[in-house]
Amino acid sequence: MTTSRFEVIGIPGIPMVRPGDNLVDLISTALADIGESLQDTDIVCVAQKIISKAEGRLVRLADVKPSAAAIELALETDKDPQLVELILSESDEVLRKKPGVLIVRHKRGFVMANAGVDQSNVDHAEGDQALLLPLDPDASAATLRRELKAKCGADVGVVITDSANRPWRLGTTSIAIGAAGITVLDDRRGETDVYGRELKVTMLNNADAIATAATMVLGETVEKIPVAIIRGLQVSGDGQNASIINRPLEDDLFR
Amino acid sequence: MTTSRFEVIGIPGIPMVRPGDNLVDLISTALADIGESLQDTDIVCVAQKIISKAEGRLVRLADVKPSAAAIELALETDKDPQLVELILSESDEVLRKKPGVLIVRHKRGFVMANAGVDQSNVDHAEGDQALLLPLDPDASAATLRRELKAKCGADVGVVITDSANRPWRLGTTSIAIGAAGITVLDDRRGETDVYGRELKVTMLNNADAIATAATMVLGETVEKIPVAIIRGLQVSGDGQNASIINRPLEDDLFR
């Protein structure tokens, strides 16, 4: 990477997103309102929450019928059975459980609490609802990238961010659950250090680093600033998506 | 957090660091050379490697006598027995091992590969050497912060960064192994979302996010750009250091 400086710009002014909303219109209007426009190599970071909302991934808990397994797991984890049913329906595997904690492998391969099913920043006026991850976050990122190009003319990268907890370390950072138009994993195997010895770090995770940098302006109140632009990083690339980040199961030492 | 934009600035021009070097002098000279000066609330991110080198944490492998346990573990992990001896001497607990992989809990509480003991970007001209983490990275950060204030007049935060691998996700990001002058964990428990419901994410890890953002300009060739300034983030704070990030052992689900 040759970049030596870059900027992270939070984009305010995006209204509450509803199912069917056109995010490209909302983003381009918000950019214009603060006198910004997209440039080639910009990376548009979008909080998962507004992608999910635009794609209609809200589910009314009253419509969910919990299975026997969900009811049992809800008792073990002190969670709502309908919520647990949703979590299980989104997951391939439960990794850890204890009261208040349910860590699973999402069908898309991400290991995360509650399969990303979330009830914060969701309108519960007409009954409790929960928001699921986008059906295919990489496809959502690719679509957004293509539509931003069509609308704004700029060849940008897109990263869909989600906050995530980690083993051993308190406090959330973020991960990329979807990506398009960037080099997600910068593979440097075979390169050497200044003394000619093989590098210790051979693969940099650009996508998660970008998501985490964006989080510093998104924070959790993503309803207020759900989009950030990263400008100046030279990580353009094609053909990699965020699913390549998932470590192969056979290399997983922490199942 | 009220920040809506910030900048990450790589600082080139710092020479190869040797034991006893004064990092404050090296950093302030490098800043002057590119026409930059430190401002209040800047966060100075420094790669662990140059802190360790300045503090003389290089060890000649020829001087290390491996124990029987180190020899056995070296066989299991296909690593050098002297290197394994160093790793064990820096660690409290081995979490996972397999050929090529040794994941431990460092005496300072960080879970990491090889206890951070590293042979890349180290001069081996006079025999194989390895570099250990700073003895007390939080103390190193506090000292650097104090000395930068004395030398440059600015009230900055300091984060000492190290690259780190994670379970389940390929590609390295970074963690903060030392911090001073910033709010390391932004505790938002009790705050509510836009609909009045408790926030899903209640503690943001500013320090790791800052370290990871800095990594995008540091890369692995930290000998070339071992320092980055983060400008515009409002995360000043006192009294928190990076050791508070370590999740309490009793809450650790992945030992």
Short mmCIF file of C-alpha atoms in Angstrom, two decimals:
data_model
loop_
_atom_site.label_atom_id
_atom_site.label_comp_id
_atom_site.label_asym_id
_atom_site.label_seq_id
_atom_site.Cartn_x
_atom_site.Cartn_y
_atom_site.Cartn_z
CA MET A 1 0.00 0.00 0.00
CA THR A 2 1.46 3.35 -0.96
CA THR A 3 -1.10 5.55 0.78
CA SER A 4 0.35 7.88 3.37
CA ARG A 5 -2.74 9.82 4.35
CA PHE A 6 -6.48 9.51 4.10
CA GLU A 7 -9.64 11.08 5.42
CA VAL A 8 -12.80 9.67 6.97
CA ILE A 9 -15.87 11.82 6.38
CA GLY A 10 -19.19 11.15 8.11
CA ILE A 11 -22.23 11.91 5.97
CA PRO A 12 -25.13 13.26 8.05
CA GLY A 13 -28.59 14.12 6.83
CA ILE A 14 -29.80 10.73 5.68
CA PRO A 15 -33.42 10.32 6.83
CA MET A 16 -34.78 7.24 8.61
CA VAL A 17 -34.67 4.48 6.03
CA ARG A 18 -37.81 2.50 5.21
CA PRO A 19 -38.33 -0.68 3.18
CA GLY A 20 -37.98 0.05 -0.51
CA ASP A 21 -36.10 3.31 -0.07
CA ASN A 22 -33.50 4.03 -2.73
CA LEU A 23 -30.22 4.37 -0.81
CA VAL A 24 -28.36 5.81 -3.79
CA ASP A 25 -30.81 8.69 -3.95
CA LEU A 26 -30.59 9.24 -0.20
CA ILE A 27 -26.77 9.15 -0.19
CA SER A 28 -26.34 11.41 -3.19
CA THR A 29 -28.79 13.97 -1.77
CA ALA A 30 -27.02 13.92 1.63
CA LEU A 31 -23.65 14.40 -0.08
CA ALA A 32 -24.93 17.34 -2.11
CA ASP A 33 -26.38 18.91 1.05
CA ILE A 34 -22.90 19.14 2.61
CA GLY A 35 -21.23 20.18 -0.63
CA GLU A 36 -19.47 16.85 -1.16
CA SER A 37 -19.39 14.69 -4.25
CA LEU A 38 -17.98 11.21 -4.76
CA GLN A 39 -14.56 10.80 -6.36
CA ASP A 40 -12.94 7.79 -7.99
CA THR A 41 -11.27 5.54 -5.34
CA ASP A 42 -13.49 6.88 -2.55
CA ILE A 43 -14.83 4.10 -0.38
CA VAL A 44 -18.46 4.47 0.63
CA CYS A 45 -19.00 2.78 4.01
CA VAL A 46 -22.62 2.05 4.82
CA ALA A 47 -23.99 0.78 8.12
CA GLN A 48 -25.61 -2.64 7.74
CA LYS A 49 -28.70 -1.34 9.43
CA ILE A 50 -29.82 0.93 6.62
CA ILE A 51 -29.09 -1.69 3.97
CA SER A 52 -31.22 -4.18 5.88
CA LYS A 53 -34.02 -1.67 6.36
CA ALA A 54 -34.07 -0.65 2.70
CA GLU A 55 -34.17 -4.34 1.75
CA GLY A 56 -37.13 -4.97 4.05
CA ARG A 57 -35.36 -7.29 6.47
CA LEU A 58 -37.54 -6.28 9.42
CA VAL A 59 -39.49 -9.12 11.01
CA ARG A 60 -42.39 -8.76 13.47
CA LEU A 61 -41.68 -11.00 16.44
CA ALA A 62 -45.40 -11.75 16.76
CA ASP A 63 -45.21 -13.50 13.39
CA VAL A 64 -42.40 -15.84 14.50
CA LYS A 65 -43.27 -19.29 15.89
CA PRO A 66 -40.41 -20.57 18.04
CA SER A 67 -39.39 -24.22 17.69
CA ALA A 68 -38.82 -26.46 20.72
CA ALA A 69 -35.06 -25.97 20.25
CA ALA A 70 -35.46 -22.19 20.23
CA ILE A 71 -37.58 -22.28 23.38
CA GLU A 72 -34.97 -24.37 25.19
CA LEU A 73 -32.09 -22.17 24.02
CA ALA A 74 -34.06 -19.06 24.99
CA LEU A 75 -34.34 -20.42 28.55
CA GLU A 76 -30.59 -21.16 28.65
CA THR A 77 -29.61 -17.74 27.36
CA ASP A 78 -32.36 -15.71 29.02
CA LYS A 79 -33.53 -14.38 25.65
CA ASP A 80 -36.88 -14.06 23.94
CA PRO A 81 -37.89 -17.38 22.26
CA GLN A 82 -39.09 -15.65 19.10
CA LEU A 83 -35.83 -13.74 18.86
CA VAL A 84 -33.86 -16.97 19.37
CA GLU A 85 -35.93 -18.64 16.65
CA LEU A 86 -34.93 -15.84 14.27
CA ILE A 87 -31.28 -16.15 15.31
CA LEU A 88 -31.28 -19.91 14.74
CA SER A 89 -32.98 -19.51 11.36
CA GLU A 90 -30.12 -17.21 10.35
CA SER A 91 -27.37 -19.52 11.65
CA ASP A 92 -25.48 -22.67 10.78
CA GLU A 93 -23.96 -23.38 14.20
CA VAL A 94 -24.13 -22.23 17.82
CA LEU A 95 -20.56 -21.67 19.06
CA ARG A 96 -21.10 -20.43 22.63
CA LYS A 97 -24.07 -19.77 24.86
CA LYS A 98 -24.60 -18.54 28.35
CA PRO A 99 -27.17 -16.26 29.99
CA GLY A 100 -27.26 -13.09 27.90
CA VAL A 101 -24.83 -14.40 25.27
CA LEU A 102 -25.46 -16.37 22.08
CA ILE A 103 -22.56 -16.59 19.64
CA VAL A 104 -23.29 -18.30 16.34
CA ARG A 105 -21.94 -18.83 12.88
CA HIS A 106 -24.26 -16.93 10.54
CA LYS A 107 -25.28 -18.75 7.35
CA ARG A 108 -23.01 -16.32 5.50
CA GLY A 109 -20.04 -17.51 7.57
CA PHE A 110 -19.65 -14.61 10.00
CA VAL A 111 -19.18 -15.57 13.65
CA MET A 112 -21.16 -13.03 15.65
CA ALA A 113 -23.48 -12.51 18.58
CA ASN A 114 -27.15 -13.19 17.82
CA ALA A 115 -26.48 -13.73 14.09
CA GLY A 116 -26.59 -9.96 13.76
CA VAL A 117 -30.32 -9.95 14.60
CA ASP A 118 -30.87 -6.63 16.28
CA GLN A 119 -33.68 -4.70 17.90
CA SER A 120 -31.96 -1.36 18.51
CA ASN A 121 -32.73 1.63 16.31
CA VAL A 122 -35.81 -0.20 15.05
CA ASP A 123 -39.34 1.16 15.28
CA HIS A 124 -41.44 -0.96 17.65
CA ALA A 125 -44.53 1.27 17.55
CA GLU A 126 -46.60 -1.44 15.84
CA GLY A 127 -45.22 -4.35 17.86
CA ASP A 128 -41.72 -5.65 18.60
CA GLN A 129 -39.61 -6.04 15.50
CA ALA A 130 -36.11 -7.32 14.76
CA LEU A 131 -33.80 -6.53 11.89
CA LEU A 132 -31.89 -9.29 10.09
CA LEU A 133 -28.66 -8.92 8.12
CA PRO A 134 -29.07 -8.31 4.39
CA LEU A 135 -29.75 -11.56 2.51
CA ASP A 136 -26.49 -11.25 0.57
CA PRO A 137 -24.38 -8.30 1.79
CA ASP A 138 -21.77 -8.72 -0.94
CA ALA A 139 -24.47 -8.53 -3.58
CA SER A 140 -25.91 -5.46 -1.82
CA ALA A 141 -22.47 -3.83 -1.91
CA ALA A 142 -21.98 -4.65 -5.59
CA THR A 143 -25.39 -3.24 -6.47
CA LEU A 144 -24.77 -0.06 -4.50
CA ARG A 145 -21.38 0.38 -6.18
CA ARG A 146 -22.92 -0.05 -9.63
CA GLU A 147 -25.80 2.32 -8.91
CA LEU A 148 -23.51 4.96 -7.38
CA LYS A 149 -21.40 4.82 -10.53
CA ALA A 150 -24.49 5.28 -12.69
CA LYS A 151 -25.85 8.12 -10.57
CA CYS A 152 -22.66 9.98 -9.55
CA GLY A 153 -20.18 8.92 -12.22
CA ALA A 154 -17.50 7.95 -9.71
CA ASP A 155 -15.83 4.57 -9.50
CA VAL A 156 -16.05 3.97 -5.75
CA GLY A 157 -15.58 1.02 -3.45
CA VAL A 158 -18.37 0.01 -1.09
CA VAL A 159 -18.07 -1.57 2.35
CA ILE A 160 -21.06 -2.62 4.44
CA THR A 161 -20.09 -2.35 8.10
CA ASP A 162 -21.41 -4.03 11.22
CA SER A 163 -20.27 -3.58 14.78
CA ALA A 164 -18.80 -6.71 16.32
CA ASN A 165 -17.48 -7.99 19.60
CA ARG A 166 -14.37 -10.12 19.82
CA PRO A 167 -12.97 -12.77 22.12
CA TRP A 168 -10.47 -11.54 24.71
CA ARG A 169 -10.97 -7.85 24.04
CA LEU A 170 -13.69 -5.64 25.46
CA GLY A 171 -15.42 -3.01 23.38
CA THR A 172 -16.75 -3.28 19.86
CA THR A 173 -14.94 -2.53 16.65
CA SER A 174 -16.42 -3.20 13.21
CA ILE A 175 -16.23 -5.75 10.48
CA ALA A 176 -17.03 -5.66 6.79
CA ILE A 177 -19.97 -7.98 6.04
CA GLY A 178 -20.12 -6.88 2.42
CA ALA A 179 -17.63 -5.33 0.01
CA ALA A 180 -17.25 -4.40 -3.64
CA GLY A 181 -14.60 -2.62 -5.66
CA ILE A 182 -11.76 -2.89 -3.15
CA THR A 183 -8.91 -5.25 -2.40
CA VAL A 184 -10.45 -6.94 0.63
CA LEU A 185 -7.40 -8.98 1.63
CA ASP A 186 -4.03 -7.52 0.65
CA ASP A 187 -1.98 -10.66 0.24
CA ARG A 188 1.72 -9.95 0.72
CA ARG A 189 3.01 -13.49 1.04
CA GLY A 190 6.46 -13.79 -0.43
CA GLU A 191 7.37 -10.16 0.21
CA THR A 192 10.32 -9.45 2.46
CA ASP A 193 11.16 -6.92 5.14
CA VAL A 194 13.89 -4.28 4.97
CA TYR A 195 16.45 -6.95 5.92
CA GLY A 196 15.30 -9.42 3.30
CA ARG A 197 13.46 -11.68 5.77
CA GLU A 198 9.93 -12.88 5.09
CA LEU A 199 7.24 -10.58 6.49
CA LYS A 200 5.52 -11.59 9.71
CA VAL A 201 2.20 -10.22 8.54
CA THR A 202 1.39 -11.57 5.14
CA MET A 203 -2.21 -10.60 4.65
CA LEU A 204 -3.76 -7.29 5.65
CA ASN A 205 -7.52 -7.12 6.06
CA ASN A 206 -8.32 -3.83 4.33
CA ALA A 207 -12.09 -4.31 4.48
CA ASP A 208 -12.32 -4.77 8.24
CA ALA A 209 -9.83 -1.92 8.77
CA ILE A 210 -11.94 0.36 6.58
CA ALA A 211 -15.13 -0.65 8.39
CA THR A 212 -13.47 0.02 11.73
CA ALA A 213 -12.10 3.41 10.67
CA ALA A 214 -15.58 4.36 9.46
CA THR A 215 -17.05 3.33 12.80
CA MET A 216 -15.21 6.18 14.47
CA VAL A 217 -17.60 8.57 12.73
CA LEU A 218 -20.62 6.25 12.55
CA GLY A 219 -20.62 5.30 16.20
CA GLU A 220 -23.70 3.43 17.28
CA THR A 221 -26.14 6.18 16.53
CA VAL A 222 -25.98 5.06 12.94
CA GLU A 223 -29.42 6.52 12.37
CA LYS A 224 -27.77 9.92 12.52
CA ILE A 225 -24.63 9.21 10.47
CA PRO A 226 -25.14 5.87 8.71
CA VAL A 227 -22.69 6.55 5.87
CA ALA A 228 -19.03 7.56 5.78
CA ILE A 229 -16.68 8.22 2.91
CA ILE A 230 -13.04 7.17 3.11
CA ARG A 231 -10.97 9.30 0.78
CA GLY A 232 -7.33 8.90 -0.17
CA LEU A 233 -6.78 5.19 0.42
CA GLN A 234 -5.54 3.42 -2.67
CA VAL A 235 -7.19 0.03 -2.26
CA SER A 236 -9.28 -0.17 -5.42
CA GLY A 237 -9.69 -3.66 -6.76
CA ASP A 238 -12.20 -5.94 -8.33
CA GLY A 239 -13.40 -9.44 -7.82
CA GLN A 240 -12.94 -9.73 -4.05
CA ASN A 241 -15.90 -9.69 -1.75
CA ALA A 242 -16.17 -9.81 2.03
CA SER A 243 -17.05 -13.50 2.17
CA ILE A 244 -13.40 -14.36 1.45
CA ILE A 245 -12.60 -13.06 4.94
CA ASN A 246 -14.27 -16.03 6.60
CA ARG A 247 -11.51 -18.32 7.84
CA PRO A 248 -12.00 -21.84 6.47
CA LEU A 249 -13.68 -24.10 9.06
CA GLU A 250 -10.80 -26.57 8.97
CA ASP A 251 -8.41 -23.82 10.13
CA ASP A 252 -10.74 -22.63 12.90
CA LEU A 253 -9.09 -23.18 16.31
CA PHE A 254 -11.93 -21.56 18.24
CA ARG A 255 -15.14 -23.49 17.46
CA MET B 1 -18.70 10.86 19.97
CA THR B 2 -19.42 14.06 18.07
CA THR B 3 -16.66 13.74 15.49
CA SER B 4 -17.86 13.71 11.94
CA ARG B 5 -14.55 13.68 10.10
CA PHE B 6 -10.93 12.94 10.81
CA GLU B 7 -7.66 12.43 9.02
CA VAL B 8 -4.97 9.76 9.25
CA ILE B 9 -1.50 11.05 8.35
CA GLY B 10 1.47 8.73 7.91
CA ILE B 11 4.78 10.21 9.09
CA PRO B 12 7.69 9.05 6.93
CA GLY B 13 11.36 9.85 7.42
CA ILE B 14 11.99 8.20 10.77
CA PRO B 15 15.35 6.41 10.58
CA MET B 16 15.96 2.83 11.70
CA VAL B 17 15.52 2.89 15.46
CA ARG B 18 18.30 1.56 17.73
CA PRO B 19 18.38 0.83 21.47
CA GLY B 20 18.48 4.07 23.44
CA ASP B 21 17.19 6.26 20.61
CA ASN B 22 15.01 9.15 21.69
CA LEU B 23 11.72 8.61 19.86
CA VAL B 24 10.42 12.07 20.69
CA ASP B 25 13.37 13.64 18.91
CA LEU B 26 12.95 11.32 15.93
CA ILE B 27 9.20 11.98 15.69
CA SER B 28 9.44 15.74 16.06
CA THR B 29 12.19 15.93 13.44
CA ALA B 30 10.20 13.78 11.02
CA LEU B 31 7.13 15.96 11.55
CA ALA B 32 9.11 19.15 10.92
CA ASP B 33 10.56 17.63 7.74
CA ILE B 34 7.08 17.30 6.22
CA GLY B 35 5.89 20.65 7.55
CA GLU B 36 3.58 19.16 10.18
CA SER B 37 3.34 19.98 13.85
CA LEU B 38 1.35 18.32 16.59
CA GLN B 39 -1.94 19.84 17.70
CA ASP B 40 -3.96 19.35 20.86
CA THR B 41 -6.24 16.25 20.55
CA ASP B 42 -4.03 14.69 17.86
CA ILE B 43 -3.44 11.02 18.50
CA VAL B 44 0.10 9.85 17.83
CA CYS B 45 0.05 6.19 16.79
CA VAL B 46 3.39 4.43 17.07
CA ALA B 47 4.20 0.94 15.83
CA GLN B 48 5.18 -1.34 18.71
CA LYS B 49 8.32 -2.31 16.86
CA ILE B 50 10.08 1.01 17.22
CA ILE B 51 9.07 1.35 20.88
CA SER B 52 10.54 -2.10 21.56
CA LYS B 53 13.71 -1.31 19.65
CA ALA B 54 14.25 2.01 21.42
CA GLU B 55 13.73 0.22 24.74
CA GLY B 56 16.33 -2.40 23.86
CA ARG B 57 13.94 -5.36 23.75
CA LEU B 58 16.03 -7.24 21.17
CA VAL B 59 17.29 -10.65 22.30
CA ARG B 60 19.99 -12.73 20.59
CA LEU B 61 18.63 -16.22 20.13
CA ALA B 62 22.10 -17.66 20.76
CA ASP B 63 21.87 -16.34 24.32
CA VAL B 64 18.58 -18.18 25.02
CA LYS B 65 18.70 -21.63 26.64
CA PRO B 66 15.45 -23.51 25.87
CA SER B 67 13.81 -25.49 28.66
CA ALA B 68 12.59 -29.04 28.16
CA ALA B 69 9.03 -27.69 27.83
CA ALA B 70 10.12 -25.23 25.14
CA ILE B 71 11.92 -27.98 23.22
CA GLU B 72 8.83 -30.18 23.27
CA LEU B 73 6.52 -27.33 22.25
CA ALA B 74 8.96 -26.33 19.49
CA LEU B 75 8.67 -29.84 18.07
CA GLU B 76 4.87 -29.72 18.23
CA THR B 77 4.66 -26.33 16.55
CA ASP B 78 7.60 -26.71 14.17
CA LYS B 79 9.28 -23.61 15.61
CA ASP B 80 12.76 -22.79 16.83
CA PRO B 81 13.27 -23.97 20.47
CA GLN B 82 15.00 -20.75 21.47
CA LEU B 83 12.19 -18.69 19.99
CA VAL B 84 9.62 -20.85 21.82
CA GLU B 85 11.55 -20.38 25.06
CA LEU B 86 11.29 -16.60 24.58
CA ILE B 87 7.57 -16.88 23.79
CA LEU B 88 6.92 -18.96 26.91
CA SER B 89 8.92 -16.57 29.07
CA GLU B 90 6.64 -13.75 27.86
CA SER B 91 3.40 -15.71 28.42
CA ASP B 92 1.03 -16.82 31.13
CA GLU B 93 -0.88 -19.47 29.18
CA VAL B 94 -0.78 -21.37 25.89
CA LEU B 95 -4.27 -21.23 24.34
CA ARG B 96 -3.81 -23.09 21.06
CA LYS B 97 -0.95 -24.84 19.28
CA LYS B 98 -0.47 -26.66 16.03
CA PRO B 99 2.35 -26.80 13.50
CA GLY B 100 3.19 -23.21 12.62
CA VAL B 101 0.78 -21.72 15.17
CA LEU B 102 1.28 -20.85 18.84
CA ILE B 103 -1.41 -18.66 20.42
CA VAL B 104 -0.73 -17.54 23.98
CA ARG B 105 -1.88 -15.12 26.61
CA HIS B 106 0.94 -12.62 27.04
CA LYS B 107 1.85 -11.70 30.62
CA ARG B 108 0.25 -8.32 29.92
CA GLY B 109 -3.07 -10.04 29.14
CA PHE B 110 -3.10 -9.82 25.33
CA VAL B 111 -4.03 -13.00 23.51
CA MET B 112 -1.78 -13.15 20.47
CA ALA B 113 0.34 -15.36 18.27
CA ASN B 114 3.88 -15.95 19.59
CA ALA B 115 3.43 -13.48 22.47
CA GLY B 116 4.27 -10.75 19.98
CA VAL B 117 7.85 -12.06 19.71
CA ASP B 118 8.88 -11.17 16.18
CA GLN B 119 11.86 -11.61 13.91
CA SER B 120 10.77 -9.51 10.93
CA ASN B 121 12.27 -6.08 10.34
CA VAL B 122 15.03 -6.96 12.77
CA ASP B 123 18.73 -6.90 11.91
CA HIS B 124 20.20 -10.41 12.00
CA ALA B 125 23.66 -9.45 10.71
CA GLU B 126 25.30 -10.39 14.01
CA GLY B 127 23.24 -13.52 14.64
CA ASP B 128 19.52 -14.26 14.78
CA GLN B 129 17.62 -11.87 17.01
CA ALA B 130 14.02 -11.54 18.16
CA LEU B 131 12.12 -8.50 19.36
CA LEU B 132 9.88 -8.66 22.44
CA LEU B 133 6.95 -6.38 23.25
CA PRO B 134 7.76 -3.35 25.40
CA LEU B 135 7.97 -4.27 29.10
CA ASP B 136 4.99 -2.04 29.93
CA PRO B 137 3.39 -0.58 26.78
CA ASP B 138 0.97 1.62 28.74
CA ALA B 139 3.88 3.14 30.62
CA SER B 140 5.72 3.64 27.32
CA ALA B 141 2.67 5.43 25.91
CA ALA B 142 2.33 7.66 28.99
CA THR B 143 6.02 8.57 28.85
CA LEU B 144 5.85 9.38 25.16
CA ARG B 145 2.75 11.52 25.71
CA ARG B 146 4.45 13.46 28.50
CA GLU B 147 7.65 13.96 26.53
CA LEU B 148 5.80 15.03 23.38
CA LYS B 149 3.96 17.62 25.46
CA ALA B 150 7.26 18.90 26.85
CA LYS B 151 8.94 18.99 23.46
CA CYS B 152 6.10 20.08 21.15
CA GLY B 153 3.69 21.78 23.56
CA ALA B 154 0.69 19.82 22.32
CA ASP B 155 -1.61 17.74 24.46
CA VAL B 156 -1.81 14.60 22.37
CA GLY B 157 -3.03 11.08 22.89
CA VAL B 158 -0.69 8.16 22.23
CA VAL B 159 -1.56 4.68 20.99
CA ILE B 160 0.99 1.90 20.58
CA THR B 161 -0.19 -0.39 17.79
CA ASP B 162 0.52 -4.00 17.00
CA SER B 163 -0.81 -6.07 14.14
CA ALA B 164 -2.95 -8.99 15.22
CA ASN B 165 -4.75 -11.95 13.79
CA ARG B 166 -8.22 -12.95 14.92
CA PRO B 167 -10.27 -16.10 15.16
CA TRP B 168 -12.71 -16.71 12.28
CA ARG B 169 -11.47 -13.83 10.11
CA LEU B 170 -8.50 -13.93 7.76
CA GLY B 171 -6.12 -11.01 7.43
CA THR B 172 -4.60 -8.89 10.14
CA THR B 173 -5.97 -5.72 11.64
CA SER B 174 -4.38 -3.96 14.61
CA ILE B 175 -4.82 -3.63 18.32
CA ALA B 176 -3.70 -1.05 20.85
CA ILE B 177 -1.22 -2.61 23.27
CA GLY B 178 -0.56 0.72 24.97
CA ALA B 179 -2.52 3.96 25.29
CA ALA B 180 -2.40 7.29 27.08
CA GLY B 181 -4.51 10.44 26.95
CA ILE B 182 -7.53 8.97 25.20
CA THR B 183 -10.83 7.40 26.16
CA VAL B 184 -9.89 3.79 25.43
CA LEU B 185 -13.34 2.29 25.98
CA ASP B 186 -16.27 4.60 25.31
CA ASP B 187 -18.84 3.20 27.71
CA ARG B 188 -22.36 4.03 26.57
CA ARG B 189 -24.32 1.68 28.79
CA GLY B 190 -27.64 3.19 29.72
CA GLU B 191 -27.89 5.33 26.60
CA THR B 192 -30.82 4.73 24.28
CA ASP B 193 -31.37 4.63 20.56
CA VAL B 194 -33.53 7.01 18.53
CA TYR B 195 -36.64 5.04 19.61
CA GLY B 196 -35.74 5.07 23.28
CA ARG B 197 -34.57 1.45 23.40
CA GLU B 198 -31.29 0.48 25.01
CA LEU B 199 -28.36 0.50 22.59
CA LYS B 200 -27.14 -2.83 21.26
CA VAL B 201 -23.52 -1.72 21.34
CA THR B 202 -22.71 -0.29 24.72
CA MET B 203 -18.96 0.01 24.65
CA LEU B 204 -16.91 1.20 21.70
CA ASN B 205 -13.23 0.30 21.60
CA ASN B 206 -11.69 3.58 20.48
CA ALA B 207 -8.11 2.45 21.03
CA ASP B 208 -8.27 -0.62 18.81
CA ALA B 209 -10.21 1.35 16.18
CA ILE B 210 -7.53 4.06 16.21
CA ALA B 211 -4.75 1.47 15.95
CA THR B 212 -6.54 -0.19 13.04
CA ALA B 213 -7.14 3.09 11.21
CA ALA B 214 -3.45 3.94 11.64
CA THR B 215 -2.48 0.55 10.21
CA MET B 216 -3.88 1.58 6.86
CA VAL B 217 -0.94 3.97 6.52
CA LEU B 218 1.59 2.01 8.56
CA GLY B 219 1.12 -1.27 6.74
CA GLU B 220 3.65 -3.89 7.64
CA THR B 221 6.67 -2.02 6.35
CA VAL B 222 6.60 -0.10 9.59
CA GLU B 223 10.28 0.65 9.20
CA LYS B 224 9.28 3.10 6.51
CA ILE B 225 6.24 4.71 8.17
CA PRO B 226 6.25 3.67 11.85
CA VAL B 227 4.21 6.64 13.09
CA ALA B 228 0.83 8.05 12.12
CA ILE B 229 -1.12 11.03 13.40
CA ILE B 230 -4.88 10.87 13.73
CA ARG B 231 -6.32 14.36 13.61
CA GLY B 232 -9.88 15.47 14.24
CA LEU B 233 -11.16 12.69 16.49
CA GLN B 234 -12.46 13.98 19.79
CA VAL B 235 -11.52 11.13 22.09
CA SER B 236 -9.25 12.90 24.56
CA GLY B 237 -9.39 11.47 28.04
CA ASP B 238 -7.25 10.62 30.98
CA GLY B 239 -6.76 7.71 33.26
CA GLN B 240 -7.60 4.87 30.86
CA ASN B 241 -4.87 2.66 29.52
CA ALA B 242 -4.94 -0.19 27.03
CA SER B 243 -4.79 -2.91 29.69
CA ILE B 244 -8.46 -2.28 30.50
CA ILE B 245 -9.30 -3.79 27.10
CA ASN B 246 -8.35 -7.28 28.25
CA ARG B 247 -11.58 -9.18 28.84
CA PRO B 248 -11.67 -10.63 32.37
CA LEU B 249 -10.64 -14.30 32.36
CA GLU B 250 -13.93 -15.33 33.98
CA ASP B 251 -15.83 -13.89 30.98
CA ASP B 252 -13.56 -15.55 28.42
CA LEU B 253 -15.56 -18.07 26.37
CA PHE B 254 -12.62 -18.93 24.09
CA ARG B 255 -9.79 -20.25 26.29
#
